[in-house]
Each structure stands twice: as structure tokens, then as C-alpha cells.
CSV table of C-alpha atoms in Angstrom, one decimal:
chain,number,residue,atom,x,y,z
A,1,UNK,CA,127.3,-15.4,-96.5
A,2,UNK,CA,130.0,-17.2,-98.4
A,3,UNK,CA,130.8,-20.9,-97.9
A,4,UNK,CA,134.0,-19.9,-96.1
A,5,UNK,CA,132.1,-17.6,-93.9
A,6,UNK,CA,129.5,-20.3,-93.2
A,7,UNK,CA,132.3,-22.8,-92.3
A,8,UNK,CA,133.8,-20.2,-89.9
A,9,UNK,CA,130.5,-19.5,-88.4
A,10,UNK,CA,129.8,-23.3,-88.0
A,11,UNK,CA,133.1,-23.8,-86.2
A,12,UNK,CA,132.4,-21.0,-83.8
A,13,UNK,CA,128.9,-22.3,-83.3
A,14,UNK,CA,130.2,-25.8,-82.6
A,15,UNK,CA,132.5,-24.4,-79.9
A,16,UNK,CA,129.8,-22.3,-78.4
A,17,UNK,CA,127.4,-25.3,-78.4
A,18,UNK,CA,130.1,-27.5,-76.9
A,19,UNK,CA,130.9,-25.0,-74.2
A,20,UNK,CA,127.2,-24.6,-73.5
A,21,UNK,CA,126.8,-28.4,-73.3
A,22,UNK,CA,129.6,-28.7,-70.8
A,23,UNK,CA,128.2,-25.9,-68.7
A,24,UNK,CA,124.8,-27.6,-68.7
A,25,UNK,CA,126.3,-30.9,-67.7
A,26,UNK,CA,128.2,-29.1,-64.9
A,27,UNK,CA,125.1,-27.3,-63.8
A,28,UNK,CA,123.1,-30.5,-63.8
A,29,UNK,CA,125.7,-32.2,-61.6
A,30,UNK,CA,125.7,-29.4,-59.1
A,31,UNK,CA,122.0,-29.0,-59.2
A,32,UNK,CA,121.7,-32.6,-58.1
A,33,UNK,CA,124.7,-32.6,-55.7
A,34,UNK,CA,123.6,-29.4,-53.9
A,35,UNK,CA,119.9,-30.2,-54.2
A,36,UNK,CA,119.3,-27.1,-56.3
A,37,UNK,CA,120.9,-25.0,-53.6
A,38,UNK,CA,118.9,-26.4,-50.6
A,39,UNK,CA,121.4,-28.9,-49.4
A,40,UNK,CA,122.6,-28.1,-45.8
A,41,UNK,CA,124.4,-31.3,-44.8
A,42,UNK,CA,127.7,-32.1,-46.5
A,43,UNK,CA,129.0,-34.8,-44.2
A,44,UNK,CA,132.2,-36.0,-45.9
A,45,UNK,CA,130.8,-34.6,-49.2
A,46,UNK,CA,134.1,-33.3,-50.6
A,47,UNK,CA,136.4,-35.8,-49.1
A,48,UNK,CA,139.0,-36.4,-51.8
A,49,UNK,CA,136.9,-34.5,-54.4
A,50,UNK,CA,138.9,-33.8,-57.6
A,51,UNK,CA,140.1,-30.2,-57.7
A,52,UNK,CA,139.4,-29.9,-61.4
A,53,UNK,CA,135.8,-30.7,-60.8
A,54,UNK,CA,135.2,-28.5,-57.7
A,55,UNK,CA,133.1,-25.7,-59.2
A,56,UNK,CA,130.0,-25.6,-56.9
A,57,UNK,CA,127.1,-23.7,-58.3
A,58,UNK,CA,125.5,-22.7,-55.0
A,59,UNK,CA,126.7,-21.4,-51.6
A,60,UNK,CA,127.8,-24.3,-49.4
A,61,UNK,CA,125.6,-23.9,-46.4
A,62,UNK,CA,125.5,-26.1,-43.2
A,63,UNK,CA,122.9,-26.7,-40.7
A,64,UNK,CA,123.2,-28.8,-37.6
A,65,UNK,CA,125.7,-31.0,-35.9
A,66,UNK,CA,126.7,-33.6,-38.5
A,67,UNK,CA,126.5,-31.2,-41.5
A,68,UNK,CA,130.1,-30.2,-41.5
A,69,UNK,CA,131.8,-33.3,-40.2
A,70,UNK,CA,134.7,-34.2,-42.4
A,71,UNK,CA,133.2,-32.1,-45.2
A,72,UNK,CA,136.6,-31.1,-46.7
A,73,UNK,CA,138.6,-33.9,-45.1
A,74,UNK,CA,141.5,-34.9,-47.3
A,75,UNK,CA,140.3,-32.3,-49.9
A,76,UNK,CA,141.0,-32.1,-52.7
A,77,UNK,CA,142.0,-35.1,-54.8
A,78,UNK,CA,145.5,-36.7,-55.1
A,79,UNK,CA,144.1,-40.0,-53.9
A,80,UNK,CA,147.1,-42.0,-55.1
A,81,UNK,CA,150.0,-39.9,-54.0
A,82,UNK,CA,151.6,-39.2,-50.8
A,83,UNK,CA,152.2,-36.6,-49.7
A,84,UNK,CA,149.1,-35.1,-51.2
A,85,UNK,CA,149.3,-32.9,-54.3
A,86,UNK,CA,150.1,-29.2,-54.4
A,87,UNK,CA,148.4,-26.4,-52.5
A,88,UNK,CA,144.8,-25.6,-53.4
A,89,UNK,CA,143.8,-22.0,-53.1
A,90,UNK,CA,140.4,-22.5,-51.7
A,91,UNK,CA,139.5,-18.8,-51.5
A,92,UNK,CA,140.4,-18.2,-55.1
A,93,UNK,CA,138.2,-21.1,-56.2
A,94,UNK,CA,135.3,-19.9,-54.1
A,95,UNK,CA,135.6,-16.4,-55.6
A,96,UNK,CA,135.9,-17.9,-59.1
A,97,UNK,CA,132.6,-19.7,-58.5
A,98,UNK,CA,131.0,-16.7,-56.8
A,99,UNK,CA,130.0,-18.7,-53.8
A,100,UNK,CA,130.6,-18.7,-50.1
A,101,UNK,CA,130.9,-21.3,-47.3
A,102,UNK,CA,128.3,-20.6,-44.7
A,103,UNK,CA,128.9,-22.3,-41.4
A,104,UNK,CA,126.8,-19.8,-39.3
A,105,UNK,CA,124.3,-22.5,-38.5
A,106,UNK,CA,126.7,-25.3,-37.9
A,107,UNK,CA,126.9,-26.7,-34.4
A,108,UNK,CA,129.9,-28.9,-35.0
A,109,UNK,CA,133.0,-28.6,-37.1
A,110,UNK,CA,134.6,-32.0,-36.3
A,111,UNK,CA,137.5,-32.6,-38.6
A,112,UNK,CA,136.0,-30.3,-41.2
A,113,UNK,CA,139.3,-29.7,-43.0
A,114,UNK,CA,141.3,-32.6,-41.5
A,115,UNK,CA,144.3,-33.4,-43.7
A,116,UNK,CA,143.2,-31.0,-46.5
A,117,UNK,CA,145.6,-29.3,-48.9
A,118,UNK,CA,143.9,-25.9,-48.9
A,119,UNK,CA,146.4,-23.0,-48.6
A,120,UNK,CA,143.7,-20.4,-47.9
A,121,UNK,CA,140.5,-20.3,-45.9
A,122,UNK,CA,137.7,-17.8,-46.2
A,123,UNK,CA,135.9,-16.3,-43.3
A,124,UNK,CA,134.2,-19.1,-41.3
A,125,UNK,CA,131.5,-18.3,-38.8
A,126,UNK,CA,131.7,-20.8,-35.9
A,127,UNK,CA,129.7,-18.6,-33.6
A,128,UNK,CA,127.0,-21.3,-33.2
A,129,UNK,CA,129.3,-24.2,-32.8
A,130,UNK,CA,128.5,-25.9,-29.5
A,131,UNK,CA,130.5,-29.1,-29.8
A,132,UNK,CA,134.2,-29.1,-29.1
A,133,UNK,CA,136.1,-27.9,-32.2
A,134,UNK,CA,137.9,-31.2,-32.6
A,135,UNK,CA,140.8,-31.3,-35.1
A,136,UNK,CA,139.0,-28.9,-37.4
A,137,UNK,CA,142.1,-27.9,-39.3
A,138,UNK,CA,144.4,-30.6,-38.1
A,139,UNK,CA,147.2,-31.5,-40.5
A,140,UNK,CA,146.3,-28.7,-42.9
A,141,UNK,CA,150.0,-28.5,-43.5
A,142,UNK,CA,149.6,-26.2,-46.6
A,143,UNK,CA,147.4,-23.7,-44.9
A,144,UNK,CA,149.0,-20.3,-44.6
A,145,UNK,CA,146.1,-17.8,-44.4
A,146,UNK,CA,142.8,-17.9,-42.7
A,147,UNK,CA,140.7,-14.8,-43.5
A,148,UNK,CA,138.7,-14.9,-40.2
A,149,UNK,CA,137.3,-17.3,-37.7
A,150,UNK,CA,134.2,-15.9,-36.0
A,151,UNK,CA,133.6,-17.4,-32.5
A,152,UNK,CA,130.8,-16.7,-30.1
A,153,UNK,CA,131.2,-14.0,-27.5
A,154,UNK,CA,130.4,-16.5,-24.7
A,155,UNK,CA,134.0,-17.8,-24.3
A,156,UNK,CA,132.6,-21.3,-23.7
A,157,UNK,CA,133.6,-22.9,-26.9
A,158,UNK,CA,136.4,-25.5,-26.6
A,159,UNK,CA,139.1,-26.7,-28.9
A,160,UNK,CA,141.0,-29.9,-29.3
A,161,UNK,CA,144.1,-29.9,-31.5
A,162,UNK,CA,142.2,-27.6,-33.8
A,163,UNK,CA,145.4,-26.3,-35.5
A,164,UNK,CA,147.6,-29.3,-35.0
A,165,UNK,CA,150.3,-29.6,-37.6
A,166,UNK,CA,149.4,-26.3,-39.3
A,167,UNK,CA,153.0,-25.9,-39.9
A,168,UNK,CA,152.7,-23.1,-42.6
A,169,UNK,CA,150.1,-21.0,-40.8
A,170,UNK,CA,151.1,-17.4,-41.0
A,171,UNK,CA,148.0,-15.2,-40.9
A,172,UNK,CA,144.8,-15.7,-39.0
A,173,UNK,CA,142.3,-13.4,-37.4
A,174,UNK,CA,139.7,-14.2,-34.8
A,175,UNK,CA,136.6,-12.4,-33.8
A,176,UNK,CA,134.6,-13.3,-30.7
A,177,UNK,CA,136.1,-14.7,-27.5
A,178,UNK,CA,138.6,-17.6,-26.8
A,179,UNK,CA,137.8,-18.9,-23.4
A,180,UNK,CA,139.4,-22.3,-23.4
A,181,UNK,CA,142.9,-23.6,-23.9
A,182,UNK,CA,144.1,-23.5,-27.5
A,183,UNK,CA,147.4,-24.3,-29.1
A,184,UNK,CA,149.3,-23.0,-32.1
A,185,UNK,CA,152.4,-24.9,-31.1
A,186,UNK,CA,153.4,-26.1,-34.6
A,187,UNK,CA,152.7,-22.8,-36.3
A,188,UNK,CA,156.3,-21.5,-36.3
A,189,UNK,CA,155.5,-18.9,-39.0
A,190,UNK,CA,152.6,-17.3,-37.2
A,191,UNK,CA,152.8,-13.5,-37.8
A,192,UNK,CA,153.0,-10.8,-35.1
A,193,UNK,CA,149.6,-9.4,-36.1
A,194,UNK,CA,148.1,-12.9,-35.8
A,195,UNK,CA,149.6,-13.5,-32.4
A,196,UNK,CA,148.5,-10.1,-31.2
A,197,UNK,CA,145.0,-10.7,-32.4
A,198,UNK,CA,144.8,-14.1,-30.7
A,199,UNK,CA,145.8,-12.6,-27.4
A,200,UNK,CA,143.4,-9.8,-27.8
A,201,UNK,CA,140.4,-12.1,-28.1
A,202,UNK,CA,141.3,-14.2,-25.0
A,203,UNK,CA,138.7,-14.0,-22.3
A,204,UNK,CA,139.8,-11.5,-19.6
A,205,UNK,CA,137.9,-13.4,-16.9
A,206,UNK,CA,138.5,-17.2,-17.2
A,207,UNK,CA,141.0,-19.0,-15.1
A,208,UNK,CA,143.1,-22.2,-15.5
A,209,UNK,CA,143.5,-21.8,-19.3
A,210,UNK,CA,146.6,-22.0,-21.5
A,211,UNK,CA,147.5,-20.4,-24.8
A,212,UNK,CA,150.4,-22.2,-26.5
A,213,UNK,CA,152.5,-20.7,-29.2
A,214,UNK,CA,155.7,-21.7,-31.1
A,215,UNK,CA,158.7,-20.2,-29.4
A,216,UNK,CA,160.2,-19.6,-32.8
A,217,UNK,CA,157.1,-17.6,-33.9
A,218,UNK,CA,157.2,-15.5,-30.8
A,219,UNK,CA,161.0,-14.9,-31.0
A,220,UNK,CA,160.6,-13.8,-34.6
A,221,UNK,CA,157.8,-11.4,-33.9
A,222,UNK,CA,158.6,-9.8,-30.6
A,223,UNK,CA,161.3,-8.5,-28.4
A,224,UNK,CA,161.4,-9.8,-24.9
A,225,UNK,CA,159.9,-6.6,-23.6
A,226,UNK,CA,157.2,-6.5,-26.2
A,227,UNK,CA,156.2,-10.1,-25.5
A,228,UNK,CA,156.1,-9.5,-21.7
A,229,UNK,CA,153.9,-6.5,-22.3
A,230,UNK,CA,151.6,-8.6,-24.5
A,231,UNK,CA,151.2,-11.5,-22.1
A,232,UNK,CA,150.6,-9.1,-19.3
A,233,UNK,CA,147.4,-7.9,-21.0
A,234,UNK,CA,146.0,-11.3,-20.0
A,235,UNK,CA,147.4,-12.1,-16.6
A,236,UNK,CA,144.6,-14.6,-16.0
A,237,UNK,CA,146.0,-16.9,-18.8
A,238,UNK,CA,149.0,-19.2,-18.8
A,239,UNK,CA,151.1,-18.8,-21.9
A,240,UNK,CA,153.3,-21.6,-23.0
A,241,UNK,CA,156.1,-21.4,-25.6
A,242,UNK,CA,157.2,-24.6,-27.2
B,1,UNK,CA,153.0,-11.0,-10.3
B,2,UNK,CA,153.3,-13.6,-13.0
B,3,UNK,CA,155.8,-16.4,-12.4
B,4,UNK,CA,157.8,-17.7,-15.3
B,5,UNK,CA,159.3,-21.2,-15.4
B,6,UNK,CA,162.0,-22.2,-17.8
B,7,UNK,CA,162.8,-25.8,-18.5
B,8,UNK,CA,166.4,-27.0,-18.1
B,9,UNK,CA,168.5,-27.7,-21.2
B,10,UNK,CA,167.3,-30.7,-23.1
B,11,UNK,CA,163.9,-30.7,-21.3
B,12,UNK,CA,160.4,-29.4,-21.7
B,13,UNK,CA,157.6,-28.9,-19.2
B,14,UNK,CA,154.3,-30.7,-19.4
B,15,UNK,CA,151.2,-31.1,-17.2
B,16,UNK,CA,150.2,-34.1,-19.2
B,17,UNK,CA,148.4,-32.0,-21.9
B,18,UNK,CA,150.3,-28.8,-22.5
B,19,UNK,CA,153.9,-28.6,-23.4
B,20,UNK,CA,156.3,-25.6,-23.1
B,21,UNK,CA,160.0,-24.8,-22.6
B,22,UNK,CA,159.0,-21.4,-21.2
B,23,UNK,CA,155.8,-21.1,-19.3
B,24,UNK,CA,154.3,-17.8,-18.2
B,25,UNK,CA,152.1,-18.9,-15.4
B,26,UNK,CA,148.8,-17.1,-14.9
B,27,UNK,CA,148.8,-14.8,-11.8
B,28,UNK,CA,148.1,-16.7,-8.7
B,29,UNK,CA,149.3,-20.1,-10.0
B,30,UNK,CA,152.5,-21.8,-8.9
B,31,UNK,CA,153.2,-24.2,-11.7
B,32,UNK,CA,153.1,-27.3,-9.4
B,33,UNK,CA,151.2,-29.2,-12.1
B,34,UNK,CA,154.1,-29.0,-14.5
B,35,UNK,CA,157.0,-31.4,-14.6
B,36,UNK,CA,159.9,-31.8,-16.9
B,37,UNK,CA,160.4,-34.5,-19.6
B,38,UNK,CA,163.3,-34.9,-21.9
B,39,UNK,CA,163.2,-33.5,-25.4
B,40,UNK,CA,163.6,-37.1,-26.7
B,41,UNK,CA,160.4,-38.1,-24.9
B,42,UNK,CA,158.7,-35.0,-26.3
B,43,UNK,CA,159.8,-35.6,-29.9
B,44,UNK,CA,158.6,-39.2,-29.6
B,45,UNK,CA,155.2,-37.8,-28.7
B,46,UNK,CA,155.3,-35.4,-31.6
B,47,UNK,CA,156.4,-38.1,-34.1
B,48,UNK,CA,153.4,-40.1,-33.1
B,49,UNK,CA,151.3,-37.1,-34.0
B,50,UNK,CA,153.0,-36.3,-37.3
B,51,UNK,CA,150.9,-36.6,-40.5
B,52,UNK,CA,151.7,-40.0,-42.0
B,53,UNK,CA,150.6,-41.7,-45.2
B,54,UNK,CA,148.9,-44.3,-43.0
B,55,UNK,CA,146.9,-41.7,-41.2
B,56,UNK,CA,146.1,-40.0,-44.6
B,57,UNK,CA,144.8,-43.2,-46.1
B,58,UNK,CA,143.0,-44.1,-43.0
B,59,UNK,CA,141.3,-40.7,-43.1
B,60,UNK,CA,140.2,-41.4,-46.6
B,61,UNK,CA,138.9,-44.9,-45.8
B,62,UNK,CA,137.0,-43.7,-42.8
B,63,UNK,CA,135.0,-41.4,-45.1
B,64,UNK,CA,134.2,-44.4,-47.3
B,65,UNK,CA,136.7,-43.5,-50.0
B,66,UNK,CA,138.8,-46.3,-51.4
B,67,UNK,CA,141.9,-45.8,-53.5
């Protein structure tokens, strides 16, 4: 090998070693932060977490009632600016890291994404949530797409301002049963498919419950006749347009 | 047969929790729980629920994050 070749090789090796060092530091941080993959309580863990550093190594799993509370509250970053910084494509980052968010054992999702800047949400399994879903996505005013929310089939789960101020929400899919009043009043961009899906998962047996939609969203998606036909699939529900 | 109630111009219905300008009442209900408020009153309620910088910073501090 000539001296020039050795110098070139050395430069490459330095970069390789540098990258490996950075990766090791990153792994060391996440090994500690996520308890080598065994952590199951992330109470407030990612509140204001810098987006450039959010590269978890392990699936984010939750277990229990306090595990999810405020986990992604005011996530990510932008601590010094108002309004918070630009959208954060949460699903893209999770895919990049090759990890999932596993809420299947969570029993509470209290303010889990309160005031976060995420624009996308993966499938979230809330089927074992027993506490009222209190402001789970409240003021997620960059959120436009939720892949899926899985509810239980009991129809007993309750909601308080779960989608309050989700002003950009367009696409959402539910699985399971909605059996208590719920509101999408501020979601003026909600798609027809989303509205149809939400109505389709309403409990066909409960009484005294109300589903609220933005009047603008409904007017954009349905003719009067189509809307009337849709609400008449759930005559046991009150529908409010605001 | 489902009853539909529509608020008068400049007003919105509420039962204290739910709001709506047009309400498709569930079959068998008469809407007696609902009463009208003005849109100004309604907007005042909404404004108080808007995301504000104060709320945002309060949300940060409640989680033990200082700026």
C-alpha cells in the first residue's frame, strides 16, 4: 500500500471509527434510558425531548396506569419558542428506528400526547385502558393522521376532550366500540372515510350518548341525504354539529 | 322518528357539556336538556380552551421541565 493509499484508508477508518463511536454512545444512552428494553413506565419521559435525539433503540412499551401519563406531552423539543416548532412525523421516525409504541397493556392514557407537535400517529392499542381517556391528544394541533386507535369491544371506555383542538386532523380509524360521548368538534378537516368509520364503531345499544362533529367537516364530506342516511344507522345516538 | 333541532341565527345549543348548531336527537328524546346561548358566549368558552403559550409552558413545568 502506498503512503497515499494508507492516508486514504486512515481517513476512511477514522470516519468509520467516529461513526461507530457515536453509535455506541447512542446505544449506551438508550440502553440506560430504556433499561435495555425492559422499561415499561415512561411517565413524562419524552416531555420536550429533542427531536434530533429521539432515536429509541427498543420498542416503547407501557404497563399499568401511570406508565403512559404525559409520556409525549409537549413532544418534541422547541422549549424556547411559541408556538412550538414544525411538525414532527412520529411514524416516520419510529419506522426509521425500527420500533413500535406498544400501549396494549396500558390502563390509562392521560394526556399522553398533550400539546405535542406530532403530525402522524401509529396504531395505538387502547383496548385495555380502563381510566377515562382524558385529553390524550388534546392540542395536538399539527396532527393530521392517526393510523388506528384500537378500543375494547365493551363500549364502556370513556373520553374527555380526547381530540380537543386537533384542528388539522383529517384521517383516523377506530377499531372496537365507542360507547360514550366523544367529540371531534374542532376537526374541521376530518375526512368522509374517517367520519363513516367513527359512526360505524358507535355502540348500537347505548342510550343518552352524543357524537359531535364539526359542521364544516360534515358539509364538506356529505350531501344532506347522505348525512341523514349515515346518522340513521345509529338512531340511539344524538349527533351534534358545531 | 329522530327529531332535529336547529339553533336560531347567532346562537348555538348546549346542555352544559355538548354544543351544536344542529342536533340530531336520538330517537325517543325530546331535546329538553338543550338551551340556546349566543355565539359570543360560545366563542368566549372556546377562547378559554384555545392552546396558549401560558398553557404550553405550564404543561412543560408540570412535567418538571424548566426552560
